[in-house]
Short mmCIF file of C-alpha atoms and ligand atoms in Angstrom, two decimals:
data_model
loop_
_atom_site.label_atom_id
_atom_site.label_comp_id
_atom_site.label_asym_id
_atom_site.label_seq_id
_atom_site.Cartn_x
_atom_site.Cartn_y
_atom_site.Cartn_z
CA MET A 1 -0.12 0.27 -0.25
CA ASP A 2 1.47 3.83 -1.12
CA ILE A 3 0.52 6.43 0.80
CA GLU A 4 0.57 10.13 0.14
CA LEU A 5 0.26 13.21 1.88
CA ARG A 6 -0.47 16.58 -0.20
CA GLY A 7 -0.78 19.96 1.21
CA ILE A 8 -1.48 18.83 4.73
CA THR A 9 -1.96 21.54 7.18
CA LYS A 10 -2.69 21.43 11.03
CA ARG A 11 -3.28 24.40 13.36
CA PHE A 12 -3.80 23.97 17.04
CA GLY A 13 -4.98 27.77 17.77
CA GLU A 14 -2.21 30.08 17.17
CA VAL A 15 0.41 26.93 16.41
CA VAL A 16 0.93 25.46 12.89
CA ALA A 17 2.11 22.31 13.64
CA ASN A 18 2.19 20.76 10.14
CA SER A 19 1.91 23.45 6.91
CA GLY A 20 1.82 22.16 3.71
CA VAL A 21 3.56 18.82 4.27
CA ASN A 22 3.98 16.74 0.94
CA LEU A 23 5.17 12.92 1.94
CA SER A 24 4.81 9.69 0.40
CA ILE A 25 5.10 6.40 1.85
CA ARG A 26 5.77 3.08 -0.19
CA ALA A 27 4.96 -0.24 0.72
CA GLY A 28 8.32 -2.07 1.16
CA GLU A 29 10.19 1.08 2.50
CA VAL A 30 11.38 1.92 5.68
CA LEU A 31 10.86 6.04 5.65
CA GLY A 32 12.59 7.63 8.62
CA LEU A 33 11.45 11.03 9.92
CA LEU A 34 13.90 13.20 11.57
CA GLY A 35 12.92 16.45 13.78
CA GLU A 36 13.42 18.29 16.52
CA ASN A 37 11.04 18.31 19.47
CA GLY A 38 7.85 19.86 18.54
CA ALA A 39 8.66 19.68 14.48
CA GLY A 40 5.33 18.50 14.09
CA LYS A 41 6.09 14.74 13.38
CA SER A 42 3.54 13.20 15.87
CA THR A 43 0.96 15.58 14.78
CA MET A 44 1.56 14.44 11.03
CA MET A 45 1.11 10.81 12.49
CA ASN A 46 -1.91 11.99 14.08
CA VAL A 47 -3.47 13.09 11.17
CA LEU A 48 -2.54 10.17 8.89
CA SER A 49 -3.97 7.61 11.15
CA GLY A 50 -6.84 9.43 11.68
CA LEU A 51 -7.23 10.62 15.13
CA TYR A 52 -6.72 14.49 13.73
CA ARG A 53 -8.83 16.04 10.91
CA PRO A 54 -6.32 18.27 8.92
CA ASP A 55 -7.28 21.91 8.26
CA GLU A 56 -5.94 21.88 4.51
CA GLY A 57 -4.84 19.33 2.04
CA GLU A 58 -5.69 15.50 1.63
CA ILE A 59 -4.54 12.13 1.96
CA LEU A 60 -3.96 9.43 -0.99
CA ILE A 61 -4.37 5.77 -0.63
CA ASP A 62 -2.94 4.03 -3.90
CA GLY A 63 -4.04 7.50 -5.52
CA LYS A 64 -7.35 7.33 -4.29
CA PRO A 65 -8.03 10.33 -1.98
CA VAL A 66 -9.65 9.05 1.29
CA GLN A 67 -11.56 11.26 4.35
CA PHE A 68 -10.96 9.73 7.75
CA ASN A 69 -13.43 11.03 10.27
CA GLY A 70 -12.07 9.63 13.63
CA PRO A 71 -9.36 7.61 15.35
CA GLY A 72 -10.88 4.16 13.97
CA ASP A 73 -10.84 5.15 10.25
CA GLY A 74 -7.35 5.09 9.77
CA ILE A 75 -6.95 1.13 11.24
CA ARG A 76 -10.05 0.36 9.01
CA ALA A 77 -7.97 1.67 5.89
CA GLY A 78 -4.81 -0.29 7.08
CA ILE A 79 -2.85 2.47 8.45
CA GLY A 80 -1.54 1.44 11.99
CA MET A 81 -0.07 3.78 14.85
CA VAL A 82 2.25 1.33 17.14
CA HIS A 83 1.95 3.22 20.77
CA GLN A 84 3.69 2.96 23.56
CA HIS A 85 3.17 0.37 26.59
CA PHE A 86 1.01 2.62 28.22
CA MET A 87 -1.87 1.42 25.98
CA LEU A 88 -2.43 -1.84 27.00
CA VAL A 89 -4.07 -3.05 30.05
CA PRO A 90 -1.73 -4.61 32.35
CA VAL A 91 -3.70 -7.48 33.84
CA PHE A 92 -5.00 -8.70 30.76
CA THR A 93 -2.98 -11.26 28.56
CA VAL A 94 -1.55 -10.62 25.51
CA ALA A 95 -4.12 -12.28 23.58
CA GLU A 96 -7.15 -10.32 25.61
CA ASN A 97 -5.25 -7.06 24.97
CA VAL A 98 -4.89 -8.13 20.52
CA VAL A 99 -8.59 -8.32 20.34
CA LEU A 100 -9.39 -5.92 22.94
CA GLY A 101 -11.59 -3.02 20.75
CA VAL A 102 -11.67 -5.22 17.82
CA GLU A 103 -15.37 -4.50 16.62
CA PRO A 104 -17.85 -7.04 15.80
CA THR A 105 -18.69 -6.37 12.62
CA GLY A 106 -16.86 -7.85 9.28
CA PRO A 107 -14.56 -10.88 9.02
CA LEU A 108 -13.53 -10.70 13.01
CA ASP A 109 -17.48 -11.06 13.84
CA SER A 110 -17.48 -13.86 16.44
CA LEU A 111 -14.24 -13.81 17.59
CA ASP A 112 -12.90 -16.08 20.26
CA LEU A 113 -9.82 -16.36 22.51
CA LYS A 114 -9.11 -19.45 21.14
CA THR A 115 -9.00 -18.09 17.74
CA ALA A 116 -7.17 -14.96 18.84
CA ARG A 117 -4.49 -16.48 20.39
CA ALA A 118 -4.08 -19.06 17.35
CA GLN A 119 -3.84 -15.74 15.24
CA VAL A 120 -1.50 -14.32 17.67
CA ARG A 121 0.97 -17.37 17.53
CA GLU A 122 0.94 -17.19 13.25
CA ILE A 123 1.90 -13.50 13.31
CA ASN A 124 5.05 -14.23 15.76
CA GLU A 125 5.88 -16.59 13.54
CA THR A 126 5.61 -14.58 10.23
CA TYR A 127 7.80 -11.61 11.79
CA GLY A 128 9.96 -13.15 14.46
CA LEU A 129 8.11 -11.81 17.25
CA GLU A 130 8.23 -14.56 19.83
CA VAL A 131 5.62 -13.18 22.38
CA ASP A 132 3.36 -15.91 24.41
CA PRO A 133 -0.02 -15.18 23.75
CA ASP A 134 -0.66 -15.91 27.33
CA ALA A 135 1.44 -13.94 29.23
CA LEU A 136 0.25 -10.99 31.30
CA ILE A 137 1.31 -7.52 30.13
CA GLU A 138 2.58 -6.60 33.64
CA ASN A 139 4.68 -9.66 33.80
CA LEU A 140 6.91 -8.27 30.33
CA PRO A 141 9.63 -5.88 29.79
CA VAL A 142 8.56 -2.60 28.05
CA GLY A 143 10.38 -4.14 24.92
CA ILE A 144 8.03 -7.00 24.45
CA GLN A 145 5.08 -4.83 25.30
CA GLN A 146 6.17 -2.90 22.41
CA ARG A 147 5.84 -6.07 20.22
CA VAL A 148 2.17 -6.71 21.46
CA GLU A 149 1.32 -3.50 20.24
CA ILE A 150 2.98 -4.37 16.66
CA ILE A 151 0.98 -7.80 16.96
CA LYS A 152 -2.36 -5.46 17.98
CA VAL A 153 -1.94 -3.33 14.26
CA LEU A 154 -0.80 -6.44 12.24
CA PHE A 155 -3.46 -8.62 13.81
CA ARG A 156 -6.63 -5.92 12.40
CA SER A 157 -4.47 -6.36 8.80
CA ALA A 158 -2.71 -3.38 9.04
CA ASP A 159 -0.48 -2.35 5.83
CA VAL A 160 1.03 0.69 6.82
CA LEU A 161 2.72 1.00 10.34
CA ILE A 162 3.84 3.80 12.24
CA PHE A 163 6.32 3.80 14.72
CA ASP A 164 6.58 7.13 17.11
CA GLU A 165 10.00 6.97 18.85
CA PRO A 166 9.64 3.59 19.50
CA THR A 167 13.23 3.42 20.51
CA ALA A 168 12.90 5.94 23.30
CA VAL A 169 12.05 3.26 25.75
CA LEU A 170 14.25 0.57 24.62
CA THR A 171 17.77 -0.50 26.11
CA PRO A 172 20.17 -1.12 23.07
CA GLN A 173 19.90 -4.92 22.95
CA GLU A 174 16.23 -4.41 22.68
CA VAL A 175 16.64 -1.96 19.70
CA THR A 176 18.63 -4.19 18.11
CA ASP A 177 15.65 -6.87 18.07
CA PHE A 178 13.38 -4.35 17.14
CA PHE A 179 15.26 -3.51 14.26
CA LYS A 180 15.43 -7.00 13.14
CA ILE A 181 11.23 -7.08 13.42
CA VAL A 182 11.27 -3.79 11.30
CA ARG A 183 13.46 -5.71 8.76
CA ALA A 184 11.10 -8.59 8.27
CA LEU A 185 8.29 -6.32 8.09
CA ARG A 186 9.56 -4.60 5.37
CA GLU A 187 10.53 -7.60 3.75
CA ALA A 188 6.71 -8.93 3.90
CA GLY A 189 5.77 -5.26 1.96
CA LYS A 190 4.75 -3.40 4.77
CA ALA A 191 5.22 0.18 4.52
CA LEU A 192 6.81 1.63 7.71
CA VAL A 193 7.61 5.04 9.07
CA PHE A 194 10.20 5.12 11.76
CA ILE A 195 10.48 8.29 14.06
CA THR A 196 13.17 9.19 16.35
CA HIS A 197 15.87 11.38 17.72
CA LYS A 198 18.92 9.30 16.94
CA LEU A 199 20.77 9.86 14.15
CA HIS A 200 22.78 6.53 14.18
CA GLU A 201 19.33 4.91 14.28
CA ILE A 202 18.14 6.29 11.24
CA LEU A 203 20.75 6.13 9.43
CA GLU A 204 20.90 2.41 10.29
CA ILE A 205 17.43 1.36 9.27
CA ALA A 206 15.64 3.91 7.23
CA ASP A 207 15.66 3.64 3.17
CA ARG A 208 14.82 7.27 2.58
CA ILE A 209 14.60 9.99 5.31
CA ASN A 210 12.57 12.96 5.35
CA VAL A 211 13.70 16.01 7.58
CA LEU A 212 10.63 17.93 9.28
CA ARG A 213 11.41 21.25 10.40
CA ALA A 214 8.93 23.90 11.96
CA GLY A 215 5.79 21.99 10.69
CA GLN A 216 7.62 21.59 7.02
CA ILE A 217 9.89 19.34 5.46
CA VAL A 218 12.92 20.66 4.78
CA GLY A 219 14.73 17.78 2.99
CA GLU A 220 14.64 14.20 1.53
CA CYS A 221 17.63 12.14 1.32
CA LEU A 222 19.07 8.61 1.26
CA PRO A 223 20.90 7.54 4.10
CA GLY A 224 24.15 6.94 2.21
CA GLU A 225 23.87 10.69 0.94
CA LYS A 226 24.03 12.43 4.38
CA THR A 227 26.67 12.40 7.47
CA ASP A 228 24.93 12.64 10.71
CA LEU A 229 26.32 15.89 10.99
CA GLU A 230 24.76 17.06 7.71
CA LEU A 231 21.41 15.51 9.03
CA ALA A 232 21.67 17.38 12.07
CA GLU A 233 22.10 21.00 10.62
CA MET A 234 18.76 19.95 8.52
CA MET A 235 16.98 18.91 11.70
CA VAL A 236 18.02 22.36 13.68
CA GLY A 237 18.50 24.57 10.67
CA ARG A 238 22.31 25.76 11.86
CA PRO A 239 25.55 23.89 12.58
CA VAL A 240 25.40 21.38 15.20
CA SER A 241 28.33 19.86 17.04
CA LEU A 242 27.71 16.52 17.85
CA GLU A 243 31.13 16.20 19.94
CA VAL A 244 31.37 17.20 23.79
CA GLU A 245 33.83 20.04 24.52
CA LYS A 246 35.72 19.63 27.61
CA LYS A 247 38.43 21.42 29.42
CA PRO A 248 41.46 19.35 31.15
CA TYR A 249 40.09 17.18 34.58
CA GLU A 250 41.19 19.11 37.27
CA PRO A 251 39.56 18.05 39.87
CA GLY A 252 38.87 19.58 43.85
CA GLU A 253 38.03 18.81 47.15
CA VAL A 254 35.21 15.82 47.42
CA LEU A 255 32.00 17.00 47.65
CA LEU A 256 29.85 13.94 47.53
CA ASP A 257 30.56 11.42 49.64
CA VAL A 258 28.69 7.97 49.71
CA LYS A 259 29.85 5.27 52.05
CA ASP A 260 28.32 1.62 52.30
CA LEU A 261 25.19 2.63 50.69
CA THR A 262 22.36 0.09 51.35
CA ILE A 263 18.89 0.68 49.41
CA LEU A 264 16.14 -1.74 49.20
CA ARG A 265 13.09 -1.69 46.70
CA GLU A 266 9.22 -1.39 47.65
CA ASP A 267 9.23 -5.05 47.76
CA ASP A 268 12.34 -5.19 50.16
CA SER A 269 14.54 -6.75 47.35
CA LEU A 270 18.02 -5.13 46.86
CA ALA A 271 18.20 -2.18 44.69
CA VAL A 272 21.69 -0.72 46.05
CA ASP A 273 23.93 -3.18 47.22
CA ASP A 274 26.94 -1.63 49.95
CA VAL A 275 28.09 1.26 47.34
CA SER A 276 30.51 3.51 48.05
CA PHE A 277 32.08 6.28 46.00
CA SER A 278 32.76 9.99 45.71
CA VAL A 279 32.47 13.05 43.40
CA ARG A 280 34.62 15.71 43.80
CA ARG A 281 34.00 19.26 42.51
CA HIS A 282 35.15 20.26 38.91
CA GLU A 283 34.56 16.61 38.36
CA VAL A 284 31.63 14.51 36.13
CA VAL A 285 31.57 10.99 37.19
CA GLY A 286 29.06 8.88 35.06
CA ILE A 287 26.85 6.09 36.53
CA ALA A 288 26.43 3.36 33.40
CA GLY A 289 24.32 0.42 33.57
CA VAL A 290 21.47 -1.68 32.17
CA GLN A 291 18.29 0.06 33.70
CA GLY A 292 16.91 -2.01 36.63
CA ASN A 293 20.61 -1.95 38.28
CA GLY A 294 19.94 -0.03 40.73
CA GLN A 295 20.94 3.45 39.17
CA SER A 296 17.38 4.95 39.59
CA ALA A 297 17.20 4.28 43.43
CA LEU A 298 20.85 5.47 44.15
CA VAL A 299 19.81 8.94 42.72
CA GLU A 300 16.42 9.26 44.26
CA ALA A 301 18.16 8.12 47.59
CA LEU A 302 20.92 10.77 47.05
CA ALA A 303 18.07 13.25 46.13
CA GLY A 304 16.39 12.69 49.38
CA VAL A 305 13.32 10.80 47.77
CA HIS A 306 14.18 7.04 48.55
CA ARG A 307 14.13 5.42 51.79
CA ILE A 308 18.30 4.64 52.86
CA ALA A 309 18.71 0.97 54.57
CA GLY A 310 22.25 1.28 55.14
CA GLY A 311 25.22 3.53 55.11
CA THR A 312 25.99 6.99 54.93
CA ILE A 313 25.58 10.23 52.61
CA ALA A 314 27.64 13.09 53.34
CA PHE A 315 27.71 16.69 51.48
CA GLU A 316 30.45 18.82 52.01
CA GLY A 317 32.02 16.60 55.28
CA LYS A 318 28.32 16.88 56.46
CA ASP A 319 26.07 13.75 57.26
CA ILE A 320 22.89 14.24 55.28
CA THR A 321 21.69 10.59 55.13
CA ARG A 322 18.47 11.51 57.16
CA ALA A 323 18.27 15.12 55.29
CA SER A 324 14.83 16.04 53.57
CA ALA A 325 14.79 16.46 49.91
CA ARG A 326 14.53 20.10 50.66
CA ALA A 327 17.26 20.98 53.40
CA ARG A 328 19.21 18.98 50.20
CA HIS A 329 18.05 21.50 47.80
CA GLN A 330 18.85 24.39 50.01
CA MET A 331 22.07 23.47 50.70
CA GLY A 332 22.94 23.47 46.87
CA ILE A 333 22.17 20.27 44.96
CA ALA A 334 19.92 19.97 42.40
CA HIS A 335 17.92 16.86 40.97
CA ILE A 336 16.99 16.16 37.19
CA PRO A 337 14.99 13.01 38.16
CA GLU A 338 14.37 10.41 36.18
CA ASP A 339 10.92 10.50 35.76
CA ARG A 340 9.51 13.99 35.86
CA LEU A 341 6.03 13.12 35.77
CA LYS A 342 6.24 11.38 38.77
CA ASN A 343 9.05 13.27 41.07
CA GLY A 344 9.43 16.58 38.52
CA VAL A 345 6.71 18.55 38.09
CA VAL A 346 3.28 19.41 38.48
CA ALA A 347 1.56 18.93 35.34
CA ASN A 348 -1.49 20.91 35.97
CA PHE A 349 0.13 23.57 37.05
CA SER A 350 1.62 26.30 34.75
CA ILE A 351 5.17 26.41 33.09
CA ALA A 352 5.75 29.55 35.45
CA GLU A 353 4.57 27.61 38.75
CA ASN A 354 6.55 24.65 38.05
CA MET A 355 9.72 26.89 37.06
CA VAL A 356 9.80 27.71 41.53
CA LEU A 357 8.42 24.59 42.57
CA ASN A 358 10.92 23.70 44.67
CA SER A 359 12.27 27.25 45.46
CA TYR A 360 8.85 29.43 45.51
CA TYR A 361 9.64 29.73 49.70
CA ASP A 362 13.02 31.76 48.28
CA ASP A 363 13.22 35.64 49.28
CA ARG A 364 13.45 36.18 45.51
CA TYR A 365 9.75 35.10 45.06
CA SER A 366 7.46 35.42 48.46
CA ARG A 367 6.88 38.58 50.53
CA GLY A 368 6.22 37.23 53.65
CA VAL A 369 2.56 34.95 53.15
CA MET A 370 2.28 36.58 49.55
CA MET A 371 4.01 35.40 46.12
CA ASP A 372 6.06 38.06 44.15
CA TRP A 373 4.31 36.55 40.89
CA ASN A 374 6.27 39.54 38.56
CA ALA A 375 9.67 37.91 40.16
CA VAL A 376 8.27 34.40 39.32
CA ASN A 377 7.15 35.10 35.94
CA GLU A 378 10.11 37.29 35.10
CA ARG A 379 12.42 33.91 36.08
CA ALA A 380 10.00 31.73 34.10
CA ALA A 381 10.42 33.99 30.88
CA GLU A 382 14.26 34.11 31.27
CA TYR A 383 14.66 30.43 31.82
CA SER A 384 12.50 29.31 29.37
CA ALA A 385 13.85 31.69 26.77
CA ALA A 386 17.67 30.03 27.55
CA PHE A 387 16.78 26.71 27.43
CA ASP A 388 14.60 26.94 24.20
CA VAL A 389 11.26 25.66 26.20
CA ARG A 390 8.80 25.91 23.06
CA THR A 391 5.76 27.26 24.28
CA PRO A 392 2.88 29.85 23.46
CA SER A 393 3.30 31.42 26.94
CA ILE A 394 4.69 30.32 30.47
CA PHE A 395 0.83 30.59 31.77
CA GLU A 396 0.89 27.15 29.76
CA THR A 397 0.00 24.24 32.07
CA VAL A 398 2.96 21.81 31.71
CA ASN A 399 0.74 18.88 30.45
CA HIS A 400 0.23 20.60 27.12
CA LEU A 401 3.98 20.69 26.46
CA SER A 402 5.79 17.93 24.17
CA GLY A 403 7.81 15.58 26.42
CA GLY A 404 11.13 16.96 25.21
CA ASN A 405 9.63 20.39 26.22
CA GLN A 406 8.82 19.51 29.55
CA GLN A 407 12.34 17.72 30.03
CA LYS A 408 13.98 21.09 29.15
CA MET A 409 11.82 22.81 32.03
CA VAL A 410 13.09 20.47 34.57
CA VAL A 411 16.62 20.90 33.18
CA ALA A 412 16.11 24.72 33.04
CA ARG A 413 14.87 24.83 36.69
CA GLU A 414 17.24 22.87 38.16
CA MET A 415 20.08 24.27 35.98
CA SER A 416 19.62 27.82 36.75
CA ARG A 417 20.16 28.65 40.31
CA ASP A 418 23.32 28.35 42.23
CA THR A 419 24.07 24.63 42.93
CA LYS A 420 26.90 22.86 44.30
CA LEU A 421 26.31 19.50 43.19
CA LEU A 422 24.40 18.61 40.18
CA ILE A 423 22.71 15.07 40.27
CA ALA A 424 21.22 14.55 36.77
CA ALA A 425 19.25 11.51 35.44
CA HIS A 426 18.71 10.75 31.69
CA PRO A 427 19.30 14.50 31.23
CA THR A 428 18.43 14.36 27.58
CA ARG A 429 16.65 11.59 27.60
CA GLY A 430 13.98 12.33 24.87
CA LEU A 431 15.77 15.50 22.99
CA ASP A 432 16.79 16.25 19.90
CA VAL A 433 20.28 16.69 18.74
CA GLY A 434 20.00 20.96 19.26
CA SER A 435 18.76 20.49 22.51
CA ILE A 436 20.95 17.93 23.70
CA GLU A 437 24.39 19.93 22.54
CA TYR A 438 22.76 22.97 24.38
CA ILE A 439 22.41 20.59 27.90
CA HIS A 440 25.55 19.00 26.98
CA SER A 441 27.65 22.17 27.20
CA ARG A 442 25.26 23.71 30.23
CA LEU A 443 26.63 20.25 32.40
CA MET A 444 30.25 20.97 31.57
CA ASP A 445 29.78 24.74 32.54
CA ALA A 446 28.70 23.46 35.76
CA ARG A 447 31.32 21.43 36.16
CA ASP A 448 34.12 23.71 34.91
CA GLU A 449 32.09 26.33 37.63
CA GLY A 450 32.85 24.03 40.49
CA ASN A 451 30.36 22.12 40.55
CA ALA A 452 30.30 17.99 41.35
CA VAL A 453 28.13 16.35 38.78
CA LEU A 454 26.75 13.22 38.92
CA ILE A 455 24.90 11.57 35.63
CA VAL A 456 23.21 8.74 35.14
CA SER A 457 22.15 7.75 31.66
CA SER A 458 21.15 4.58 29.54
CA GLU A 459 23.08 6.48 26.40
CA LEU A 460 26.76 5.11 26.63
CA ASP A 461 27.93 7.60 24.29
CA GLU A 462 26.78 10.12 26.36
CA VAL A 463 28.25 8.74 29.65
CA ILE A 464 31.56 8.81 27.87
CA ALA A 465 31.55 11.95 26.20
CA LEU A 466 30.35 13.94 29.53
CA SER A 467 32.28 11.65 32.63
CA ASP A 468 35.59 11.90 33.59
CA ARG A 469 35.54 8.83 35.57
CA ILE A 470 32.53 6.18 35.07
CA LEU A 471 31.52 3.64 37.49
CA VAL A 472 29.62 0.66 35.81
CA MET A 473 26.55 -0.61 38.03
CA PHE A 474 25.35 -4.72 37.77
CA LYS A 475 22.91 -5.99 40.47
CA GLY A 476 22.96 -3.01 42.88
CA LYS A 477 27.14 -3.19 42.91
CA ILE A 478 29.46 -0.64 41.31
CA VAL A 479 31.73 -3.71 39.36
CA ALA A 480 33.98 -1.47 37.87
CA GLN A 481 35.63 1.64 37.28
CA PHE A 482 36.96 3.58 34.06
CA GLY A 483 38.79 7.20 33.42
CA ALA A 484 40.50 9.28 35.21
CA GLY A 485 44.07 7.66 34.99
CA GLY A 486 42.72 4.17 35.56
CA ARG A 487 41.20 1.69 33.12
CA PRO A 488 40.60 3.94 29.93
CA ALA A 489 36.85 4.28 28.83
CA ASP A 490 36.41 2.24 26.00
CA LYS A 491 32.71 1.59 24.85
CA ASN A 492 33.47 -2.35 24.29
CA ASP A 493 34.91 -3.00 27.59
CA ILE A 494 32.09 -0.57 29.51
CA GLY A 495 29.21 -2.65 27.62
CA LEU A 496 31.38 -5.99 28.73
CA ALA A 497 30.94 -4.59 32.01
CA MET A 498 27.28 -3.59 32.32
CA ALA A 499 26.75 -7.10 31.06
CA GLY A 500 28.26 -8.51 34.41
CA ALA A 501 31.50 -9.55 32.49
CA ALA A 502 34.41 -9.65 34.78
CA LEU A 503 37.40 -7.49 33.55
N1 ADP B 1 -3.33 18.62 20.69
C1 ADP B 1 -2.54 20.10 20.98
N2 ADP B 1 -2.80 20.90 21.39
C2 ADP B 1 -2.18 22.08 21.05
N3 ADP B 1 -1.04 22.24 20.47
C3 ADP B 1 -0.31 20.92 20.10
C4 ADP B 1 -1.07 19.56 20.18
N4 ADP B 1 -0.42 18.91 19.76
C5 ADP B 1 0.50 19.22 19.41
N5 ADP B 1 0.62 20.72 19.58
C6 ADP B 1 1.66 21.94 19.09
O1 ADP B 1 2.27 21.55 18.04
C7 ADP B 1 3.36 21.64 17.32
C8 ADP B 1 4.11 20.09 16.82
O2 ADP B 1 4.03 18.99 18.28
P1 ADP B 1 4.21 17.53 17.88
O3 ADP B 1 3.60 17.12 16.78
O4 ADP B 1 4.06 16.73 19.14
O5 ADP B 1 5.75 17.79 17.66
P2 ADP B 1 7.14 16.30 17.16
O6 ADP B 1 5.81 15.27 17.15
O7 ADP B 1 7.73 16.53 16.04
O8 ADP B 1 7.91 16.59 18.63
C9 ADP B 1 4.20 21.70 18.96
O9 ADP B 1 4.25 22.88 18.88
C10 ADP B 1 3.59 21.17 20.09
O10 ADP B 1 3.11 22.43 20.99
MG1 MG B 2 6.15 13.30 18.87
#
């Protein structure tokens, strides 16, 4: 099935999300779609899947114009959107989720679970998906849940599959497996749209690349024709540096000193097992590890939002093991949380309110019991501009921002004050190259100005580029150390340590 978008324009009030977009999607081909946060990629795909009605333009399927009047129309025409895991019902099995919402008309009329299970097995075999139809969703890792979403659209006979940033939630191994599936789908003649921020991914998997900027297609090319640097420039509209510029390593005194730290999960299993390390001023320490090896609990414990079972945390020589999150914040510890919706923002507050979420009691903003809203708004406008938070106004509620812009807002808030220790969990997750470049250079500034910086990231390239020293966590322990005169920070060796191999 071939698809043609012609002159698609989509507005949200004043915002023009798509402006006169022409795009073709072909059977047996992976179309890679690149664009910075807010470029209009998701909007375009939502138009294509029938969720949004375009204000102008038309969609043609195999040359014939079609009209979509609702979200069901896209899939009925064979266009399937592969959603992230949150569209699945956790307490249902794979097969139950797959049949959920299939309308009792047409060929799928007398659908029973037995038939569904058989069909899931068949889809499994055709595309090498290897998903147990009887497994409960809540017991499956994110990578497998994503395959269930793929099965869901294939079950509904989709010929066009749209993947909107599918790799954002995957580990490197899961990305490799995901690409195998994408190749199998392409072999089978499906038309595929793959959206990502990651240039190396698009260069690896796409047959053709379209770049979207500010709602318009600004270029089309083949992967062999452009380097990652050229693609980055097309995306952002200015030259971008993909390298981190780093001044020489001259560490100062120890600022954060962690001794024998032990942390339990909610179910009392060991998350962090007797870990000791320190971070000095003028130093970036990176924590590398496959997700689920204790990094999240460690960061939360350091920020004061996770209970500690044993050991001590000292900051500037003072014991802060029992100090509250607010007390730590006031001492100059900044925290960019991993889960911004849980620990970072109040989604139905405005950007301005969120910018002072953990400092509203500060003299700068409070006059006794009254808030100085002019000061708050001024500061919010300044931070938003500096970190390129794209929004119609600072009075917009945070849940109306795209994920990337929410992330920039949290980073702006945490980095735009006097800090001594910066704890950053996945600081650039979901961000485009332009924003990543900016945040990386701000992290380096923080180090050069004398901050101690602790970074956790699942992007190994990022950890290596930013860190002076790298600690590898595996099953709650620090199993290896790289850099700063010790073992060189070799990507392959770090990867092996992350997998638990003895070096
Ligand atoms: N439902 C919506 N209401 C208002 N504005 C929206 C909505 N969806 C997207 N936008 C705006 O449209 C623009 C494009 O967003 P989006 O398509 O999500 O970009 P991308 O997927 O490339 O990051 C952004 O400025 C975004 O804030
Ligand atoms: Mg998007």
